[in-house]
Amino acid sequence: MCRHLAYLGPPVPLARLLVEPPRGLYEQSWQPRRQRHGTVNVDGFGVGWYPPEPTIALPSPGAPGGTPAGPHGAPAARAGRPGDGAGDPGFPLPARYRRALPVWADPNLADLARTIASGAVLAAVRSATEGTTPDESAAAPFRDGRWLFSHNGAVPDWTRLPTGLGPAELLALEAHSDSALLWAMVAGRLRRGEPPGGALAAVIREVAAARPSARLNFLLTDGRTIAASAWGDTLWYRLRPGAVVVASEPDDAVGESLGEWREVPDRSLLLATTDGVRVIALRPERKDTP
Ligand code: GLN
């Protein structure tokens, strides 16, 4: 199955996160070391990244040398705050670059990765599950407003999975794949205001109750926080002062030493910011849970 990675920290060129690490996501596309299912990840890849957030306090509109006014006289941009939604004009929405090629076969990636820097990134290399869309629409990250999402895993018999989604939501799926379906379930909860960790945990419980052998390693970010799950495949993280990476597997080479990488136990939820990481055990579905 796929490998994926999310990063929050000081802006770095995408190449430093994805291409340069000797055991990084780039190499994991043809030689993953810890992947539990599948062998290579050559059915596409995707990178999502956030532009820098405005951090300077902007003078009020009309002040000498002030910011050009946006529509209706509002400032054209303002600094976002944690918890702000996509409706905040200052909240930086992410960009994506996705292809249906093996990552090494893309002639554009080297230049893009060398020249684009970001402090918030989510990327994935894909091993497509049988019967799913083969084109780039099924390559993670999926996006909804400020959210980026990736799924490493597979759901058996997913076309008949009870999801609670309505016909309009099902028709709006970006791709014919289990991952796109799971993303619609998660995104619906985020839109209803559920916190990211709660949305992932709820979808895992729901899907695992209907398909106990489903593999559900999720990665979700809004550019300021990361929520992730370990449910059937590997998950690791590395926290340094002011920077965190959450990834399917460590990217270090040195003598196979794991250095600062920590493994997340299976059946866990991980919540991370640049300040710290919390790992919470996920309990199986309980019938008496409201
Ligand atoms: N099932 C998903 C897909 O087809 C994810 C696959 C994976 O984890 N390799 O894209």
CSV table of C-alpha atoms and ligand atoms in Angstrom, one decimal:
chain,number,residue,atom,x,y,z
A,1,MET,CA,0.0,0.0,0.0
A,2,CYS,CA,1.0,3.6,-0.1
A,3,ARG,CA,3.5,5.5,1.8
A,4,HIS,CA,2.8,9.1,3.0
A,5,LEU,CA,4.3,11.9,5.0
A,6,ALA,CA,3.3,15.2,6.6
A,7,TYR,CA,5.5,18.0,7.8
A,8,LEU,CA,5.1,21.2,9.9
A,9,GLY,CA,7.9,23.5,10.7
A,10,PRO,CA,10.1,26.2,9.2
A,11,PRO,CA,9.8,26.5,5.4
A,12,VAL,CA,12.0,24.0,3.6
A,13,PRO,CA,12.3,23.2,-0.1
A,14,LEU,CA,10.1,20.2,-0.9
A,15,ALA,CA,13.1,18.3,-2.1
A,16,ARG,CA,14.6,18.3,1.3
A,17,LEU,CA,11.6,16.5,2.7
A,18,LEU,CA,10.8,14.2,-0.2
A,19,VAL,CA,13.8,13.6,-2.5
A,20,GLU,CA,17.0,14.2,-0.6
A,21,PRO,CA,16.5,11.9,2.5
A,22,PRO,CA,18.2,8.6,1.4
A,23,ARG,CA,15.2,6.5,2.7
A,24,GLY,CA,12.7,9.3,2.0
A,25,LEU,CA,9.3,9.2,0.3
A,26,TYR,CA,11.0,9.3,-3.2
A,27,GLU,CA,13.0,6.1,-2.5
A,28,GLN,CA,10.0,4.5,-0.7
A,29,SER,CA,8.2,4.5,-4.0
A,30,TRP,CA,10.4,1.7,-5.3
A,31,GLN,CA,12.0,0.4,-2.1
A,32,PRO,CA,9.9,0.8,1.0
A,33,ARG,CA,11.4,-0.9,4.0
A,34,ARG,CA,8.6,-1.3,6.4
A,35,GLN,CA,5.5,-1.5,4.3
A,36,ARG,CA,3.2,-4.3,5.4
A,37,HIS,CA,1.1,-4.7,2.2
A,38,GLY,CA,2.2,-4.4,-1.4
A,39,THR,CA,5.8,-4.1,-2.7
A,40,VAL,CA,6.2,-0.9,-4.7
A,41,ASN,CA,4.3,2.4,-4.9
A,42,VAL,CA,4.4,3.3,-8.6
A,43,ASP,CA,0.8,4.1,-9.5
A,44,GLY,CA,1.1,7.9,-8.9
A,45,PHE,CA,2.1,10.4,-6.3
A,46,GLY,CA,1.0,13.7,-5.0
A,47,VAL,CA,2.3,16.7,-3.0
A,48,GLY,CA,0.2,19.3,-1.3
A,49,TRP,CA,1.8,22.4,0.3
A,50,TYR,CA,0.7,25.6,2.0
A,51,PRO,CA,1.9,29.0,1.0
A,52,PRO,CA,3.4,31.1,3.8
A,53,GLU,CA,0.8,32.6,6.2
A,54,PRO,CA,0.7,36.4,6.4
A,55,THR,CA,2.3,37.3,9.7
A,56,ILE,CA,2.7,41.1,9.6
A,57,ALA,CA,0.1,43.2,11.3
A,58,LEU,CA,-1.5,45.1,8.4
A,59,PRO,CA,-2.3,48.8,8.7
A,60,SER,CA,-6.0,49.6,8.6
A,61,PRO,CA,-7.4,50.3,5.1
A,62,GLY,CA,-6.9,53.9,4.0
A,63,ALA,CA,-4.0,54.5,6.3
A,64,PRO,CA,-1.0,56.1,4.5
A,65,GLY,CA,0.9,53.3,2.7
A,66,GLY,CA,-1.8,50.9,3.9
A,67,THR,CA,-2.9,47.6,2.4
A,68,PRO,CA,-4.9,47.8,-0.8
A,69,ALA,CA,-8.5,47.2,0.2
A,70,GLY,CA,-10.3,44.0,-0.8
A,71,PRO,CA,-13.9,43.9,-1.8
A,72,HIS,CA,-16.3,46.0,0.3
A,73,GLY,CA,-13.3,47.9,1.8
A,74,ALA,CA,-12.1,44.9,3.9
A,75,PRO,CA,-8.4,44.3,4.0
A,76,ALA,CA,-7.3,42.2,1.2
A,77,ALA,CA,-5.5,39.8,3.5
A,78,ARG,CA,-5.1,39.3,7.2
A,79,ALA,CA,-3.3,36.9,9.5
A,80,GLY,CA,-5.2,33.7,10.1
A,81,ARG,CA,-5.7,32.3,13.6
A,82,PRO,CA,-5.8,28.7,14.7
A,83,GLY,CA,-9.3,27.4,14.3
A,84,ASP,CA,-10.1,29.7,11.5
A,85,GLY,CA,-11.8,28.1,8.6
A,86,ALA,CA,-11.5,28.3,4.9
A,87,GLY,CA,-13.8,31.3,4.9
A,88,ASP,CA,-11.1,33.3,6.5
A,89,PRO,CA,-9.6,35.3,3.6
A,90,GLY,CA,-6.2,35.2,5.4
A,91,PHE,CA,-6.1,31.4,5.7
A,92,PRO,CA,-3.7,30.0,3.2
A,93,LEU,CA,-5.3,27.4,1.0
A,94,PRO,CA,-2.9,24.6,-0.1
A,95,ALA,CA,-1.8,23.8,-3.6
A,96,ARG,CA,-1.4,20.3,-5.0
A,97,TYR,CA,0.7,18.6,-7.7
A,98,ARG,CA,-0.4,15.1,-8.5
A,99,ARG,CA,0.5,12.7,-11.2
A,100,ALA,CA,-0.4,9.2,-12.2
A,101,LEU,CA,3.3,8.3,-12.9
A,102,PRO,CA,5.9,6.7,-10.7
A,103,VAL,CA,7.5,9.5,-8.9
A,104,TRP,CA,10.9,9.0,-10.5
A,105,ALA,CA,9.4,9.1,-14.0
A,106,ASP,CA,8.0,12.7,-13.6
A,107,PRO,CA,10.3,15.2,-15.5
A,108,ASN,CA,8.9,18.2,-13.6
A,109,LEU,CA,9.2,17.2,-10.0
A,110,ALA,CA,12.9,17.8,-9.6
A,111,ASP,CA,12.6,21.5,-10.5
A,112,LEU,CA,9.4,22.0,-8.5
A,113,ALA,CA,10.8,20.3,-5.4
A,114,ARG,CA,14.0,22.3,-5.7
A,115,THR,CA,12.2,25.7,-5.9
A,116,ILE,CA,9.0,25.4,-3.9
A,117,ALA,CA,9.5,25.8,-0.1
A,118,SER,CA,6.8,25.4,2.5
A,119,GLY,CA,6.4,25.0,6.2
A,120,ALA,CA,3.4,22.7,5.8
A,121,VAL,CA,3.4,19.7,3.4
A,122,LEU,CA,1.5,16.5,2.9
A,123,ALA,CA,2.8,14.0,0.2
A,124,ALA,CA,2.1,10.4,-0.8
A,125,VAL,CA,3.3,7.8,-3.3
A,126,ARG,CA,0.5,5.4,-4.4
A,127,SER,CA,0.1,1.7,-4.9
A,128,ALA,CA,-3.4,1.5,-6.4
A,129,THR,CA,-5.9,-0.9,-5.0
A,130,GLU,CA,-7.5,-3.1,-7.6
A,131,GLY,CA,-10.7,-1.7,-9.2
A,132,THR,CA,-9.9,2.0,-8.3
A,133,THR,CA,-9.4,4.9,-10.6
A,134,PRO,CA,-5.9,4.7,-12.1
A,135,ASP,CA,-5.5,8.4,-12.9
A,136,GLU,CA,-4.2,11.3,-10.9
A,137,SER,CA,-7.7,12.1,-9.4
A,138,ALA,CA,-7.2,9.1,-7.1
A,139,ALA,CA,-3.7,10.2,-6.0
A,140,ALA,CA,-3.5,11.7,-2.5
A,141,PRO,CA,-3.6,14.3,-1.2
A,142,PHE,CA,-7.3,14.9,-1.4
A,143,ARG,CA,-8.4,18.4,-0.6
A,144,ASP,CA,-11.4,20.2,0.8
A,145,GLY,CA,-10.8,23.9,1.6
A,146,ARG,CA,-7.8,24.1,3.9
A,147,TRP,CA,-7.7,20.4,4.5
A,148,LEU,CA,-5.4,17.9,2.9
A,149,PHE,CA,-5.9,14.1,3.4
A,150,SER,CA,-4.2,10.8,2.5
A,151,HIS,CA,-5.1,7.2,3.1
A,152,ASN,CA,-2.7,4.3,3.2
A,153,GLY,CA,-4.7,1.1,3.2
A,154,ALA,CA,-7.6,-0.6,1.7
A,155,VAL,CA,-11.3,-1.4,2.5
A,156,PRO,CA,-12.6,-4.7,1.3
A,157,ASP,CA,-15.8,-4.5,-0.7
A,158,TRP,CA,-15.8,-0.7,-0.4
A,159,THR,CA,-18.4,-0.1,-3.0
A,160,ARG,CA,-21.0,-1.6,-0.7
A,161,LEU,CA,-19.7,0.1,2.5
A,162,PRO,CA,-22.4,1.7,4.6
A,163,THR,CA,-21.2,5.4,4.7
A,164,GLY,CA,-24.2,7.6,5.6
A,165,LEU,CA,-23.3,9.7,2.6
A,166,GLY,CA,-26.1,11.0,0.5
A,167,PRO,CA,-26.3,10.7,-3.3
A,168,ALA,CA,-25.0,14.2,-3.9
A,169,GLU,CA,-21.9,13.5,-1.8
A,170,LEU,CA,-21.4,10.1,-3.5
A,171,LEU,CA,-21.7,11.7,-7.0
A,172,ALA,CA,-19.2,14.4,-6.0
A,173,LEU,CA,-16.4,11.9,-5.1
A,174,GLU,CA,-13.2,13.0,-6.8
A,175,ALA,CA,-12.3,9.4,-7.8
A,176,HIS,CA,-13.7,5.9,-7.8
A,177,SER,CA,-11.7,4.6,-4.9
A,178,ASP,CA,-11.9,3.6,-1.3
A,179,SER,CA,-9.7,6.5,-0.3
A,180,ALA,CA,-11.9,9.1,-2.0
A,181,LEU,CA,-15.0,7.5,-0.2
A,182,LEU,CA,-13.2,7.6,3.2
A,183,TRP,CA,-12.2,11.2,2.5
A,184,ALA,CA,-15.8,12.2,1.8
A,185,MET,CA,-16.8,10.6,5.2
A,186,VAL,CA,-14.0,12.5,7.0
A,187,ALA,CA,-14.6,15.8,5.2
A,188,GLY,CA,-18.3,15.7,6.0
A,189,ARG,CA,-17.5,15.5,9.7
A,190,LEU,CA,-14.9,18.3,9.4
A,191,ARG,CA,-17.5,20.5,7.7
A,192,ARG,CA,-19.9,19.9,10.5
A,193,GLY,CA,-17.2,21.3,12.9
A,194,GLU,CA,-15.8,18.0,14.3
A,195,PRO,CA,-12.1,18.3,15.4
A,196,PRO,CA,-9.7,16.5,13.0
A,197,GLY,CA,-8.8,13.7,15.5
A,198,GLY,CA,-12.4,13.1,16.4
A,199,ALA,CA,-13.4,12.9,12.7
A,200,LEU,CA,-10.7,10.4,11.9
A,201,ALA,CA,-11.5,8.3,15.0
A,202,ALA,CA,-15.2,8.3,14.2
A,203,VAL,CA,-14.7,7.2,10.6
A,204,ILE,CA,-12.3,4.4,11.7
A,205,ARG,CA,-14.8,3.1,14.2
A,206,GLU,CA,-17.6,3.2,11.7
A,207,VAL,CA,-15.6,1.5,8.9
A,208,ALA,CA,-13.9,-1.0,11.1
A,209,ALA,CA,-17.3,-2.1,12.6
A,210,ALA,CA,-18.5,-2.9,9.0
A,211,ARG,CA,-15.2,-4.2,7.6
A,212,PRO,CA,-13.0,-5.5,10.4
A,213,SER,CA,-10.1,-6.2,8.1
A,214,ALA,CA,-10.0,-2.7,6.6
A,215,ARG,CA,-6.6,-0.9,6.8
A,216,LEU,CA,-7.1,2.7,7.7
A,217,ASN,CA,-3.8,4.7,8.1
A,218,PHE,CA,-5.0,8.3,7.6
A,219,LEU,CA,-3.0,11.5,7.4
A,220,LEU,CA,-4.8,14.9,7.7
A,221,THR,CA,-3.6,18.4,8.0
A,222,ASP,CA,-4.9,22.0,7.8
A,223,GLY,CA,-1.3,23.4,7.6
A,224,ARG,CA,-1.1,24.0,11.4
A,225,THR,CA,-1.9,20.6,12.9
A,226,ILE,CA,-1.5,17.0,11.8
A,227,ALA,CA,-3.9,14.2,12.7
A,228,ALA,CA,-3.0,10.7,11.7
A,229,SER,CA,-3.9,7.1,12.5
A,230,ALA,CA,-2.1,3.8,12.6
A,231,TRP,CA,-4.6,1.1,11.7
A,232,GLY,CA,-3.1,-1.8,9.8
A,233,ASP,CA,0.2,-0.4,8.6
A,234,THR,CA,3.2,1.4,9.9
A,235,LEU,CA,3.4,5.0,11.2
A,236,TRP,CA,6.3,6.9,12.6
A,237,TYR,CA,7.1,10.5,13.7
A,238,ARG,CA,10.1,12.7,14.4
A,239,LEU,CA,9.8,15.8,16.6
A,240,ARG,CA,12.5,18.4,16.7
A,241,PRO,CA,12.3,21.9,18.2
A,242,GLY,CA,9.8,23.7,16.0
A,243,ALA,CA,9.4,20.9,13.4
A,244,VAL,CA,7.5,17.6,13.2
A,245,VAL,CA,7.4,14.9,10.5
A,246,VAL,CA,4.8,12.2,10.6
A,247,ALA,CA,5.5,9.4,8.0
A,248,SER,CA,4.8,5.8,7.1
A,249,GLU,CA,8.4,5.1,7.8
A,250,PRO,CA,11.7,6.8,8.9
A,251,ASP,CA,13.8,8.4,6.2
A,252,ASP,CA,17.1,8.1,7.9
A,253,ALA,CA,19.9,6.0,6.5
A,254,VAL,CA,22.7,6.2,9.0
A,255,GLY,CA,23.5,2.5,9.8
A,256,GLU,CA,19.7,1.9,9.8
A,257,SER,CA,19.7,3.8,13.1
A,258,LEU,CA,16.3,5.1,13.9
A,259,GLY,CA,17.7,8.2,15.5
A,260,GLU,CA,14.9,10.5,16.6
A,261,TRP,CA,12.2,8.5,14.9
A,262,ARG,CA,9.5,7.0,17.2
A,263,GLU,CA,7.1,4.3,16.1
A,264,VAL,CA,3.3,4.7,16.7
A,265,PRO,CA,1.7,1.6,17.9
A,266,ASP,CA,-1.0,0.0,15.7
A,267,ARG,CA,-4.6,1.1,16.5
A,268,SER,CA,-3.6,4.6,17.6
A,269,LEU,CA,-4.5,8.2,16.8
A,270,LEU,CA,-1.7,10.8,16.6
A,271,LEU,CA,-2.2,14.5,17.0
A,272,ALA,CA,0.8,16.8,16.3
A,273,THR,CA,1.8,20.4,16.1
A,274,THR,CA,5.3,21.9,16.0
A,275,ASP,CA,5.0,22.0,19.8
A,276,GLY,CA,4.4,18.4,20.5
A,277,VAL,CA,2.9,15.0,19.6
A,278,ARG,CA,0.2,13.1,21.4
A,279,VAL,CA,-0.5,9.4,20.7
A,280,ILE,CA,-3.9,8.1,21.9
A,281,ALA,CA,-5.0,4.4,21.8
A,282,LEU,CA,-8.1,3.8,19.6
A,283,ARG,CA,-10.5,1.5,21.2
A,284,PRO,CA,-12.6,-0.8,19.0
A,285,GLU,CA,-16.2,0.0,18.4
A,286,ARG,CA,-18.3,-0.3,21.5
A,287,LYS,CA,-22.0,-0.9,21.0
A,288,ASP,CA,-22.9,1.4,23.9
A,289,THR,CA,-20.9,4.4,22.5
A,290,PRO,CA,-23.4,7.2,21.7
B,1,GLN,N1,-6.7,2.1,-1.5
B,1,GLN,C1,-6.1,3.3,-1.8
B,1,GLN,C2,-5.9,3.5,-3.3
B,1,GLN,O1,-6.2,2.7,-4.1
B,1,GLN,C3,-4.8,3.5,-1.1
B,1,GLN,C4,-3.8,2.5,-1.6
B,1,GLN,C5,-2.6,2.3,-0.7
B,1,GLN,O2,-2.5,2.5,0.5
B,1,GLN,N2,-1.7,1.8,-1.4
B,1,GLN,O3,-5.3,4.5,-3.7
